Short mmCIF file of C-alpha atoms and ligand atoms in Angstrom, two decimals:
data_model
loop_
_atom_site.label_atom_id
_atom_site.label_comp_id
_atom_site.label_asym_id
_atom_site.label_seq_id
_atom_site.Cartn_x
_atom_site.Cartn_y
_atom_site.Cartn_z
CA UNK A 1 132.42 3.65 -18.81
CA UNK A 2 130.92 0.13 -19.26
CA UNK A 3 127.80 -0.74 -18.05
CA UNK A 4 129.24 -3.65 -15.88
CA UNK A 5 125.85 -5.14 -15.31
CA UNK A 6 125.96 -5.79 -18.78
CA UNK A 7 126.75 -9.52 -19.17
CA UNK A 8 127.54 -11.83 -22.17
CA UNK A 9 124.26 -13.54 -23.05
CA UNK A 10 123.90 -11.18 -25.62
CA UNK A 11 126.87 -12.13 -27.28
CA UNK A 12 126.81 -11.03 -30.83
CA UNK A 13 130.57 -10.17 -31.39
CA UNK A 14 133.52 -10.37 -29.23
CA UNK A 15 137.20 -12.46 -30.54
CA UNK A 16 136.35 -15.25 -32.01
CA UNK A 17 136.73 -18.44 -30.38
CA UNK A 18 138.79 -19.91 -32.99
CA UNK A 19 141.39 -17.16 -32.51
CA UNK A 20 141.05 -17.12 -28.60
CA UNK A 21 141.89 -21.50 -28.84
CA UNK A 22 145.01 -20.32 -30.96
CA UNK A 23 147.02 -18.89 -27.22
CA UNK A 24 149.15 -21.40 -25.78
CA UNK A 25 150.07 -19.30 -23.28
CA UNK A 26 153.84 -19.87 -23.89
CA UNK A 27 154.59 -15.88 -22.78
CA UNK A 28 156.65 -15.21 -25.77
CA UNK A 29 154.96 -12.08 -26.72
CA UNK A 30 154.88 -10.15 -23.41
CA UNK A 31 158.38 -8.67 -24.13
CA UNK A 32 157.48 -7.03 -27.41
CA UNK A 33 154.44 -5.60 -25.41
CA UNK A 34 154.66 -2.02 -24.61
CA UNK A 35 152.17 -1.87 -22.04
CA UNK A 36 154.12 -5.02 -20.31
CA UNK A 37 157.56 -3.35 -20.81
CA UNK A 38 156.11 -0.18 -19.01
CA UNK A 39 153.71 -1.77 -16.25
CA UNK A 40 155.19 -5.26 -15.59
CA UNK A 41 151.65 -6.25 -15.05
CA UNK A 42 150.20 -9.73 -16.92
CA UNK A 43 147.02 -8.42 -16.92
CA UNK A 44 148.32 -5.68 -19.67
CA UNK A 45 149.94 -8.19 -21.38
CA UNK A 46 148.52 -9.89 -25.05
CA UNK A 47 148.57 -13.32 -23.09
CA UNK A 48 146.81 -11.56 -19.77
CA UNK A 49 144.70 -9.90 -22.52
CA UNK A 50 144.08 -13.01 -24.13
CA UNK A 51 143.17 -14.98 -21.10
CA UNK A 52 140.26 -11.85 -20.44
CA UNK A 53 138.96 -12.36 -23.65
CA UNK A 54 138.30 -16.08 -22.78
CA UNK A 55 136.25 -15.54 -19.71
CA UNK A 56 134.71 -12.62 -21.25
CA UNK A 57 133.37 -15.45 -24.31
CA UNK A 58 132.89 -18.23 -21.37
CA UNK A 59 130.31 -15.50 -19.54
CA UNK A 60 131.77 -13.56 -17.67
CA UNK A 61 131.14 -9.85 -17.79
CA UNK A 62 131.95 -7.12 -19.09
CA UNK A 63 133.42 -5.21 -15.96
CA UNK A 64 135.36 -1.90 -15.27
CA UNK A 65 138.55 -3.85 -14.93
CA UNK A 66 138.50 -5.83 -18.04
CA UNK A 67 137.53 -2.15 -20.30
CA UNK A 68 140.46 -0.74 -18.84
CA UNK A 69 142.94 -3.11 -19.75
CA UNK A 70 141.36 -3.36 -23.35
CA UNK A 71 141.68 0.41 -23.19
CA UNK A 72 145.35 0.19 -22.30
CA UNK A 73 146.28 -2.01 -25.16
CA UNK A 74 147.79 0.31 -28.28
CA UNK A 75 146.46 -2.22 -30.85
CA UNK A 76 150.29 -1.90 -32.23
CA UNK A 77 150.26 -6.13 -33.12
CA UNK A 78 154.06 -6.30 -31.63
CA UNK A 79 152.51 -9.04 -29.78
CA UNK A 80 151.42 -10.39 -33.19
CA UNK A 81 155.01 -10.63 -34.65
CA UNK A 82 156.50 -12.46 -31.94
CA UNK A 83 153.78 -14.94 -31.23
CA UNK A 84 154.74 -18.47 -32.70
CA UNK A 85 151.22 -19.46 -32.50
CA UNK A 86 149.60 -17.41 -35.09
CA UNK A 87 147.37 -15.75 -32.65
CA UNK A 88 145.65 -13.15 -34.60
CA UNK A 89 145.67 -10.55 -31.69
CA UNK A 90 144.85 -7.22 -33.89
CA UNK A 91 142.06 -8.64 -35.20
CA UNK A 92 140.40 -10.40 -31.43
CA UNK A 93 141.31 -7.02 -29.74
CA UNK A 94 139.01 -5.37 -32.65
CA UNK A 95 136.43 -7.72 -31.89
CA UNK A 96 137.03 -7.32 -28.40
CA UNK A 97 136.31 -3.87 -28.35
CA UNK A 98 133.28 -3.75 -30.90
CA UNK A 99 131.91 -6.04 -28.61
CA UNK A 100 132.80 -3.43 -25.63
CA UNK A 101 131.40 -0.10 -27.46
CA UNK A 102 128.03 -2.41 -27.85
CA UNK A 103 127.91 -2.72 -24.27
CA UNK A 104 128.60 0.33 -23.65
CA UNK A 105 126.54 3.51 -22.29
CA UNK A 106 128.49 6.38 -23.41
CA UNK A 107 127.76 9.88 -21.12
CA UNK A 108 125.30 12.27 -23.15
CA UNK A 109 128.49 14.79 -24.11
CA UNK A 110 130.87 11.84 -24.64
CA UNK A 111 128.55 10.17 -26.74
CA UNK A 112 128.01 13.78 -28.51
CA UNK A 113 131.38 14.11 -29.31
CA UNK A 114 131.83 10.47 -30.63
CA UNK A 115 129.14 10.54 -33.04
CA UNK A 116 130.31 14.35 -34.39
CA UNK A 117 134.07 12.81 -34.53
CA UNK A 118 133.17 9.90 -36.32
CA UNK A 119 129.94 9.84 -37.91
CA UNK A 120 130.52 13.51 -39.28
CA UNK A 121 133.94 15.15 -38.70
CA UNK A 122 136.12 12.25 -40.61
CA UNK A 123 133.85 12.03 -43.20
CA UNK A 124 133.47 14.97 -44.32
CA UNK A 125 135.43 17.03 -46.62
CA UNK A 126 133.51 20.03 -45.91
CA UNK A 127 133.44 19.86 -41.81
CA UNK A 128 137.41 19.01 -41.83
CA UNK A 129 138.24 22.17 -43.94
CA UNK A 130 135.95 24.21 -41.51
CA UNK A 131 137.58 22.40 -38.67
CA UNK A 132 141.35 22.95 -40.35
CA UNK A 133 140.48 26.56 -41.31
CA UNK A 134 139.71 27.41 -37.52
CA UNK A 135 142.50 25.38 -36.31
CA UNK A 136 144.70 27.30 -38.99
CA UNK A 137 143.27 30.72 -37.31
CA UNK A 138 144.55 29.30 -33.73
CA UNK A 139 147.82 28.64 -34.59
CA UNK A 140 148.34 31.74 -36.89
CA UNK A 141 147.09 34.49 -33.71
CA UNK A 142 149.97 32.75 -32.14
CA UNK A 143 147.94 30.78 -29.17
CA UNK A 144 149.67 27.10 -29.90
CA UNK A 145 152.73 28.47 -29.74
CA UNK A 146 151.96 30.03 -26.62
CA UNK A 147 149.87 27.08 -25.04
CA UNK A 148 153.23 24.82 -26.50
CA UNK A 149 155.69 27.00 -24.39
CA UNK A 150 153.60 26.62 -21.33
CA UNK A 151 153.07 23.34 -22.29
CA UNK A 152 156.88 22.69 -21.97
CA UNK A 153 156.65 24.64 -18.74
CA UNK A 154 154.44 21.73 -17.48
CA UNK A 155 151.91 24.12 -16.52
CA UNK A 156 149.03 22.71 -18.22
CA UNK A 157 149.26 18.95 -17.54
CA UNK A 158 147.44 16.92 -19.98
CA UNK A 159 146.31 19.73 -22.02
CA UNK A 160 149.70 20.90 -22.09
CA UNK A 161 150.48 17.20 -23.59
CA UNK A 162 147.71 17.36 -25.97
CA UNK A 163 148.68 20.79 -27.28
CA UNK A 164 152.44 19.38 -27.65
CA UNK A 165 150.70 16.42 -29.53
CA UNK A 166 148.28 18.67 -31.85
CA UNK A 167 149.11 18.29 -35.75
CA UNK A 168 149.48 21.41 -37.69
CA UNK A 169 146.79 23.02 -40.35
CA UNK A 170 148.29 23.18 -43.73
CA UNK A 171 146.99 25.57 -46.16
CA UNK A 172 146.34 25.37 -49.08
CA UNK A 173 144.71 22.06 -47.88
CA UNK A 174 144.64 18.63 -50.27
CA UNK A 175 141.25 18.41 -51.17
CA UNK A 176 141.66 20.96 -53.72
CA UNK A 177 143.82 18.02 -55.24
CA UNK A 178 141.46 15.23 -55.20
CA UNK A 179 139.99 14.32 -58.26
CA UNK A 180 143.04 15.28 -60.27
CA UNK A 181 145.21 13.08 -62.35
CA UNK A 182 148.87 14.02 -62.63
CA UNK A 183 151.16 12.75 -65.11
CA UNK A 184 154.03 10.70 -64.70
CA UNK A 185 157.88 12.53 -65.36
CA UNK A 186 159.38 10.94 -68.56
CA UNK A 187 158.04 7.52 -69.60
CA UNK A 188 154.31 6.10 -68.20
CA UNK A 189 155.47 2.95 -65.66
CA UNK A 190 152.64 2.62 -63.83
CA UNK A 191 149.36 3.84 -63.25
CA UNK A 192 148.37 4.20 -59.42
CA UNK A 193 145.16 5.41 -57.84
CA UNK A 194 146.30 7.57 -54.90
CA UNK A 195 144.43 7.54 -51.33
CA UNK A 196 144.73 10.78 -49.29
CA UNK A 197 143.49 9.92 -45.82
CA UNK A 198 140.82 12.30 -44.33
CA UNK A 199 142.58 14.32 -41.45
CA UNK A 200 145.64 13.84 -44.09
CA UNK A 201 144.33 16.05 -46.11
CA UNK A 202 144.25 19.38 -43.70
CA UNK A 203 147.27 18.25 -41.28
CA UNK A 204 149.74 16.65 -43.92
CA UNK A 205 149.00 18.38 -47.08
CA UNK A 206 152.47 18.59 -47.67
CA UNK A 207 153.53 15.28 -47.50
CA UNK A 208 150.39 14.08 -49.81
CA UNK A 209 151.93 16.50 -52.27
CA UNK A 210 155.68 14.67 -51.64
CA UNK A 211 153.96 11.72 -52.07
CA UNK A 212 152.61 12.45 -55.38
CA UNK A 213 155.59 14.49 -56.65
CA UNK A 214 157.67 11.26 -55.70
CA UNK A 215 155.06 9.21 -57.48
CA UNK A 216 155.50 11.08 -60.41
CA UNK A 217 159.27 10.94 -60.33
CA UNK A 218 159.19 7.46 -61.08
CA UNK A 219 157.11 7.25 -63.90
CA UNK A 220 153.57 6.86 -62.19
CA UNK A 221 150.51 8.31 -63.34
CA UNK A 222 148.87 9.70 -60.53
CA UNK A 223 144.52 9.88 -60.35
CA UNK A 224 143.47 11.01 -56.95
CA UNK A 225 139.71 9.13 -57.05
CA UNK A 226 137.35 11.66 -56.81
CA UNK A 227 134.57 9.69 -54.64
CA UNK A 228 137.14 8.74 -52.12
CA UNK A 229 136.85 9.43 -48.38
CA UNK A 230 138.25 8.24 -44.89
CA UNK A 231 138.87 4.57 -44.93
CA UNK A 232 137.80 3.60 -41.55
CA UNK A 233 140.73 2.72 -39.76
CA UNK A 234 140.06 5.17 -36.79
CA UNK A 235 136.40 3.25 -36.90
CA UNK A 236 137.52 0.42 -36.96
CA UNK A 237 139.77 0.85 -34.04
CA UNK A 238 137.14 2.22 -31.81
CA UNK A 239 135.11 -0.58 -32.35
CA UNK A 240 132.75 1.20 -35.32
CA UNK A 241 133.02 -2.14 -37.36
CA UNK A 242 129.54 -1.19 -39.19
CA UNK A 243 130.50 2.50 -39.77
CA UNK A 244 134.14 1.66 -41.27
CA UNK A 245 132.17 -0.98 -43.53
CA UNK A 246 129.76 1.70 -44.82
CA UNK A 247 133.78 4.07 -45.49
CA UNK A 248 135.00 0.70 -46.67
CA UNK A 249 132.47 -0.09 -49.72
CA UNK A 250 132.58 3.66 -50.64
CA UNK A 251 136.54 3.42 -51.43
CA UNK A 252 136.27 0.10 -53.08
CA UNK A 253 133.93 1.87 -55.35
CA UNK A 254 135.66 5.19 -55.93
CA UNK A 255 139.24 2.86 -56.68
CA UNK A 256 137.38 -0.39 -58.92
CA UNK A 257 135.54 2.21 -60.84
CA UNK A 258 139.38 2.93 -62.48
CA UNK A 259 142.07 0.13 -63.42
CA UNK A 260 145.14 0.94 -61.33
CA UNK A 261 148.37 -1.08 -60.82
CA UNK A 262 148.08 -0.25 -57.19
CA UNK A 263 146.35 1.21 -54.43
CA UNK A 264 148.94 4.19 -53.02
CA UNK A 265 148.73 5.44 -49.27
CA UNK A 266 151.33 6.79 -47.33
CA UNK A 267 149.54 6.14 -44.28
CA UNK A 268 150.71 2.75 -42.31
CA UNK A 269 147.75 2.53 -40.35
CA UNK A 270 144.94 3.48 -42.85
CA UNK A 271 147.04 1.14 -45.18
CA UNK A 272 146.69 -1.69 -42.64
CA UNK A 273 142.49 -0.69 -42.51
CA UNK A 274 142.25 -0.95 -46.67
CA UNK A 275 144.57 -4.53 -46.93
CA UNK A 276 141.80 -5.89 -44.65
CA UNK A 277 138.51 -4.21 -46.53
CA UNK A 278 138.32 -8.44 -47.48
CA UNK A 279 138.16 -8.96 -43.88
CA UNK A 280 136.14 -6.26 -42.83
CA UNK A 281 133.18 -7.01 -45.51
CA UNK A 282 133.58 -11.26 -45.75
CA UNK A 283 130.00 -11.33 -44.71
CA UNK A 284 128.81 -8.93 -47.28
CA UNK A 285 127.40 -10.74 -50.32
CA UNK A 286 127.43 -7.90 -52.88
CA UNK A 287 131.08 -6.34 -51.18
CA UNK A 288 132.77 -9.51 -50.57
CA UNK A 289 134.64 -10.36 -53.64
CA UNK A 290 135.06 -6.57 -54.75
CA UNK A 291 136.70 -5.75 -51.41
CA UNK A 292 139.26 -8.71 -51.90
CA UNK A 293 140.08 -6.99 -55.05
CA UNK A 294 140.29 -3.77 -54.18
CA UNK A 295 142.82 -5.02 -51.18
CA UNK A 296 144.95 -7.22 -53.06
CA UNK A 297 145.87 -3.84 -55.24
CA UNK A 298 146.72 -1.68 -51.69
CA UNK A 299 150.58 -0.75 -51.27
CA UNK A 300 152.03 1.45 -48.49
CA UNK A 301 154.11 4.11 -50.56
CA UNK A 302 157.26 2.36 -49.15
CA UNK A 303 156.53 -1.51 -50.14
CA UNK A 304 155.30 0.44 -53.57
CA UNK A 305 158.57 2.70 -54.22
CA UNK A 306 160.95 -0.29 -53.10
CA UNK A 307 159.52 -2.41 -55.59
CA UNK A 308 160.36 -0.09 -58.71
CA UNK A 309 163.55 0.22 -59.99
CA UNK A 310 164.06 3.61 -58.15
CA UNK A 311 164.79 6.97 -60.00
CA UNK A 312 168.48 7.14 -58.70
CA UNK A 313 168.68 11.39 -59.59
CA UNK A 314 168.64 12.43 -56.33
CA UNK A 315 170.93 14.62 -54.78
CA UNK A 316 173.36 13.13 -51.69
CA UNK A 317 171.89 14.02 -48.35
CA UNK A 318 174.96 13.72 -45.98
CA UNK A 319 172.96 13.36 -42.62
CA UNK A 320 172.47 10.47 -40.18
CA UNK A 321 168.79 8.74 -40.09
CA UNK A 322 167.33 6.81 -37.73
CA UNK A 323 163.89 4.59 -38.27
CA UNK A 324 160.91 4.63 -36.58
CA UNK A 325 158.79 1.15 -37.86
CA UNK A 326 155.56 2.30 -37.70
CA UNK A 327 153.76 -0.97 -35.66
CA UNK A 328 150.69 -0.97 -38.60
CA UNK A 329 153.41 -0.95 -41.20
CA UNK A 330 156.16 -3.67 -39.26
CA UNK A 331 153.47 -5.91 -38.09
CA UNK A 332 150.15 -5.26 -39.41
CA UNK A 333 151.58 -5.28 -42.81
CA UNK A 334 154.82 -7.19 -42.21
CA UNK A 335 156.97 -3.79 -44.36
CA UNK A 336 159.91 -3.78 -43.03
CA UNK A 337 162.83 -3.49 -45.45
CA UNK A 338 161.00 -1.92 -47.86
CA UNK A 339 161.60 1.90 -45.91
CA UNK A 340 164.91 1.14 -44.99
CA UNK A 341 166.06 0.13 -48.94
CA UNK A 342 164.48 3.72 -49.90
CA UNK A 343 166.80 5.34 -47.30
CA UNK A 344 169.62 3.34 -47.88
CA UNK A 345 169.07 4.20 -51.77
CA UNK A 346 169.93 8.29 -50.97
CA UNK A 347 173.23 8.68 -51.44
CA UNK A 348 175.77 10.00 -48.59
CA UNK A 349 172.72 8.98 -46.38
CA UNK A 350 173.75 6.81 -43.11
CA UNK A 351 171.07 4.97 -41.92
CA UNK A 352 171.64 3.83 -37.94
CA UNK A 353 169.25 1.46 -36.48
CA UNK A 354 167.72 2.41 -33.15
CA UNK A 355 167.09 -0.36 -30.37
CA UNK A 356 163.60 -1.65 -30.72
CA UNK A 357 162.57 0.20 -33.69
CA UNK A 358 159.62 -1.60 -33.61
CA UNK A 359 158.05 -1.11 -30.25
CA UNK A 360 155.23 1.52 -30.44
CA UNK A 361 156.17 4.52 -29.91
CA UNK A 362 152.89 5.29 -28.19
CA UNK A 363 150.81 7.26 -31.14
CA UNK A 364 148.35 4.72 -32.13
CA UNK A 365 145.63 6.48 -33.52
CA UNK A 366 143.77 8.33 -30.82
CA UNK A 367 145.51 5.96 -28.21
CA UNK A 368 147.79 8.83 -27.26
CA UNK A 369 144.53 11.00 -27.05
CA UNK A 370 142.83 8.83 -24.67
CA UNK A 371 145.72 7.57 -22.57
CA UNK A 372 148.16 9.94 -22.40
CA UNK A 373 149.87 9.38 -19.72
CA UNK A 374 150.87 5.27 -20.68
CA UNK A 375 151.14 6.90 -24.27
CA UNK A 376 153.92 9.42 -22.38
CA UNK A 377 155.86 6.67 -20.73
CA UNK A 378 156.45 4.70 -23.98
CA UNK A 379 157.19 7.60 -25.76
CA UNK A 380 160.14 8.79 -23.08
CA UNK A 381 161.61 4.95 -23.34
CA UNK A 382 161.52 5.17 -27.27
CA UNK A 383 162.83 8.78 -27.20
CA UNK A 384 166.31 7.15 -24.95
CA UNK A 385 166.12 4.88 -28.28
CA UNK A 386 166.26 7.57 -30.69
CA UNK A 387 169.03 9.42 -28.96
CA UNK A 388 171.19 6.78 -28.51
CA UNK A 389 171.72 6.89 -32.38
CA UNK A 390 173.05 10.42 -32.86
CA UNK A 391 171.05 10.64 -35.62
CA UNK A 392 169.80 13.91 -36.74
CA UNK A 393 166.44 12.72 -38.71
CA UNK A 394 164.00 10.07 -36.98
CA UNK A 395 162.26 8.91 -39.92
CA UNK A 396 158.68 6.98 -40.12
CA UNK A 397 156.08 6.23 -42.45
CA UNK A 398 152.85 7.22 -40.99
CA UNK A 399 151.43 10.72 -39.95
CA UNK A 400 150.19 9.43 -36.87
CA UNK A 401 153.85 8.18 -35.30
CA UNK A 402 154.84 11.53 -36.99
CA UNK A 403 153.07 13.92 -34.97
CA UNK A 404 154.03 11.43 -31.96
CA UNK A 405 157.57 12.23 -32.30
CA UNK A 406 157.34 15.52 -33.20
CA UNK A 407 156.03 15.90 -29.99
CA UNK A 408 158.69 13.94 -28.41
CA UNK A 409 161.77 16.08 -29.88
CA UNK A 410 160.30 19.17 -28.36
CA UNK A 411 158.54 17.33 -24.56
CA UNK A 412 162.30 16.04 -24.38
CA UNK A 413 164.10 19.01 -26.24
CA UNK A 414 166.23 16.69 -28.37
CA UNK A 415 166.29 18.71 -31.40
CA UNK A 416 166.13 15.68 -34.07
CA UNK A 417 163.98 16.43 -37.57
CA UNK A 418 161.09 14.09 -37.93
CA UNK A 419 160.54 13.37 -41.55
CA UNK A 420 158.34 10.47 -43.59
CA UNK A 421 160.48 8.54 -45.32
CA UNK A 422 158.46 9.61 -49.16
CA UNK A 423 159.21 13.31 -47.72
CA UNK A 424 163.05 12.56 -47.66
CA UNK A 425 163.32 10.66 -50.94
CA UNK A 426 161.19 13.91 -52.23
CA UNK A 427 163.96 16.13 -50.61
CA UNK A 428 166.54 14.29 -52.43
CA UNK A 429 164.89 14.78 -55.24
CA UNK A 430 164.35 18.30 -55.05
CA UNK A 431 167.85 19.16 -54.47
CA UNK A 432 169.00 17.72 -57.51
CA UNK A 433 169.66 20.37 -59.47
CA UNK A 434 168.52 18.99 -63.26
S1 SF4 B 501 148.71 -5.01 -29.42
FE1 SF4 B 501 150.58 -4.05 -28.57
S2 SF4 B 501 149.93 -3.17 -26.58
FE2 SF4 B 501 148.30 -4.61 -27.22
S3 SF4 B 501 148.81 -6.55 -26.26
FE3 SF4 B 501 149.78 -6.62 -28.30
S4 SF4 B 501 151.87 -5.82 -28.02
FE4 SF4 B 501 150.66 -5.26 -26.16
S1 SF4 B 502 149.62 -14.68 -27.74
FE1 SF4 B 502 151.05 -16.10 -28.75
S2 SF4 B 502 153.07 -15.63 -27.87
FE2 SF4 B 502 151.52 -14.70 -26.52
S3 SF4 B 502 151.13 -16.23 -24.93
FE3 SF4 B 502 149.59 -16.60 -26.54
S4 SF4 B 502 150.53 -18.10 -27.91
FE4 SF4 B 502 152.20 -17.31 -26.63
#
């Protein structure tokens, strides 16, 4: 909680007031607003958002009321995409809540936690694999399964939510992988440095190695930088500007120590995080220009594949799609034909657009961690989307709006498969029989 005493004299971050001058008020945005779609409310709107921020930089304080609604927002930029005005909103509700967390007077457990989750946990290859290997030992002696049934029952309430929302421990995990180089299949197109997340690496092992396989399958050499670690976008988020810069120059340096054609993730939000490593280290004299570099050369695996002339040996796939635009990928990266061409490129594959494929669907990092229940709500309106295709695959390209509507089939027992779009194209693949 806040310290609400706290007032803005001491004013050392906080939006910008060049980007807070930038709102015209004009209300265009609040229907591509989850929070508004759900609540109805202007205050958990961008422009009711927006106005906050302004008394917040004219003095006001820092109350209760104003951290809640900060809280509330998913940081999924749909507000960004529709505004006319340019208004930079990702970036001010960053600021906004860096300026928050330094006002803030976190509880002696809370505060704990936080530092173990992201000073240690995410950035450490060594506490992760501890962390996956117990988590692996959970779900093997059969207790998610069993907290995920009751869960269903609705006997746990939020825990029951949380377990639903839980990602899976993959063994073998990908860090055995990481400092490997594999070669491309038939002739050398391109050479790509390959960035595996953090949590990535224990939860979606699988789809790293579909990634790479994929990767390989059109001619890409594959290194997976040795040095590399998290990249900060869960920091960054959360208002750890300083902690994601410290993640930020240790990437540029694992990646600029190689020469790559591109910077590969298959992660939409950690992809969003490494295009603005310019952004994040402007002020940094010796990171500056490097981290421009280093950014320009970041692809999301989809805006990467799309722009190849694609291996077409794959085998047809006669099943119905659906697509999920995952908000860091549609409007913090502005990718959004790039996935569908790869799925249209499958052959027998039908490809049916949902309504409002690009409204959150509530994941959002850790937003559907730390407010589950508005996280719930937008993820029962975008589950009426999904079924209102028929389709039997909801595809997406980030783990994060994965696991989100994973959980979604089973809370709402719809049955659909929820693949990455790399992990389909890799399926494809696969079943080719050459
Ligand atoms: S970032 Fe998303 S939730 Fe936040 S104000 Fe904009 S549209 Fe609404
Ligand atoms: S954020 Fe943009 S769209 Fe929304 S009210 Fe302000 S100017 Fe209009």
């Amino acid at each position: 909680m806040a310290d609400s005493t706290a007032v803005s004299e001491n004013r050392v971050l906080g939006p910008r007031q060049f980007d807070l001058d930038r709102c015209v008020h004009c209300g265009l945005c609040l229907n591509a607003c989850p929070t508004y779609r759900e609540l109805g409310l202007e205050m958990d709107s961008p422009r009711g958002r927006v106005y906050q921020m302004v008394q917040v930089a004219g003095g006001a304080p820092i109350t209760p009321s104003y951290v809640e609604h900060i809280a509330l927002c998913l940081a999924c930029r749909g507000c960004e995409s529709a505004c006319p005005s340019g208004v930079r909103y990702g970036r001010m509700v960053e600021d906004a809540r860096a300026e928050i967390e330094a006002h803030t007077r976190h509880g002696r457990v809370a505060g704990l936690l936080r530092r173990f989750v992201f000073g240690k946990l995410l950035q450490s290859r060594a506490a992760l694999t501890i962390a996956g290997t117990l988590f692996y030992l959970f779900e093997a002696c059969g207790m998610k399964a069993l907290l995920r049934a009751m869960g269903s029952l609705r006997m746990l309430g939020k825990l029951g939510v949380l377990v639903q929302l839980a990602p899976s421990a993959e063994p073998p995990f990908f860090f055995s992988q990481i400092g490997r180089t594999f070669p491309p299949q038939g002739e050398r197109r391109r050479k790509v440095a390959f960035l595996s997340g953090c949590i990535a690496n224990v939860s979606f092992a699988r789809l790293n190695e579909a990634t790479v396989r994929v990767l390989q399958k059109n001619g890409c050499e594959v290194v997976v930088p040795r040095q590399q670690g998290c990249c900060g976008a869960l920091h960054v988020h959360a208002g750890l500007r300083e902690q994601a810069r410290e993640l930020a120059r240790r990437n540029i340096d694992a990646v600029l120590e190689g020469s790559y054609d591109a910077v590969i993730t298959n992660a939409a939000g950690c992809g969003s995080t490494l295009k603005e490593y310019g952004e994040l280290l402007e002020d940094d004299p010796e990171y500056a220009a490097k981290a421009r570099e280093f950014s320009a050369t970041v692809r999301d695996i989809t805006e990467f594949l799309a722009s190849l002339d694609l291996n077409p040996n794959m085998a047809p796939l006669n099943v119905t799609v659906t697509y999920q635009d995952s908000c860091h990928l549609a409007h913090g990266q502005r990718v959004r034909s790039a996935p569908r061409k790869l799925l249209a490129a499958v052959p027998g594959l039908t490809l049916r657009e949902m309504p409002g494929s690009d409204i959150c669907c509530g994941s959002a990092g850790v937003y559907n961690v730390l407010e589950t229940q508005m996280s719930m709500q937008i993820l029962a309106s975008k589950m009426e989307a999904v079924n209102s295709t028929h389709a039997a695959i909801i595809a997406t390209a980030n783990p994060g709006c994965l696991l989100q509507l994973q959980a979604g089939v089973r809370l709402h027992g719809t049955g659909q498969r929820v693949m990455h779009v790399v992990e389909i194209l890799d399926l494809a693949y696969k079943s080719r029989l050459n």
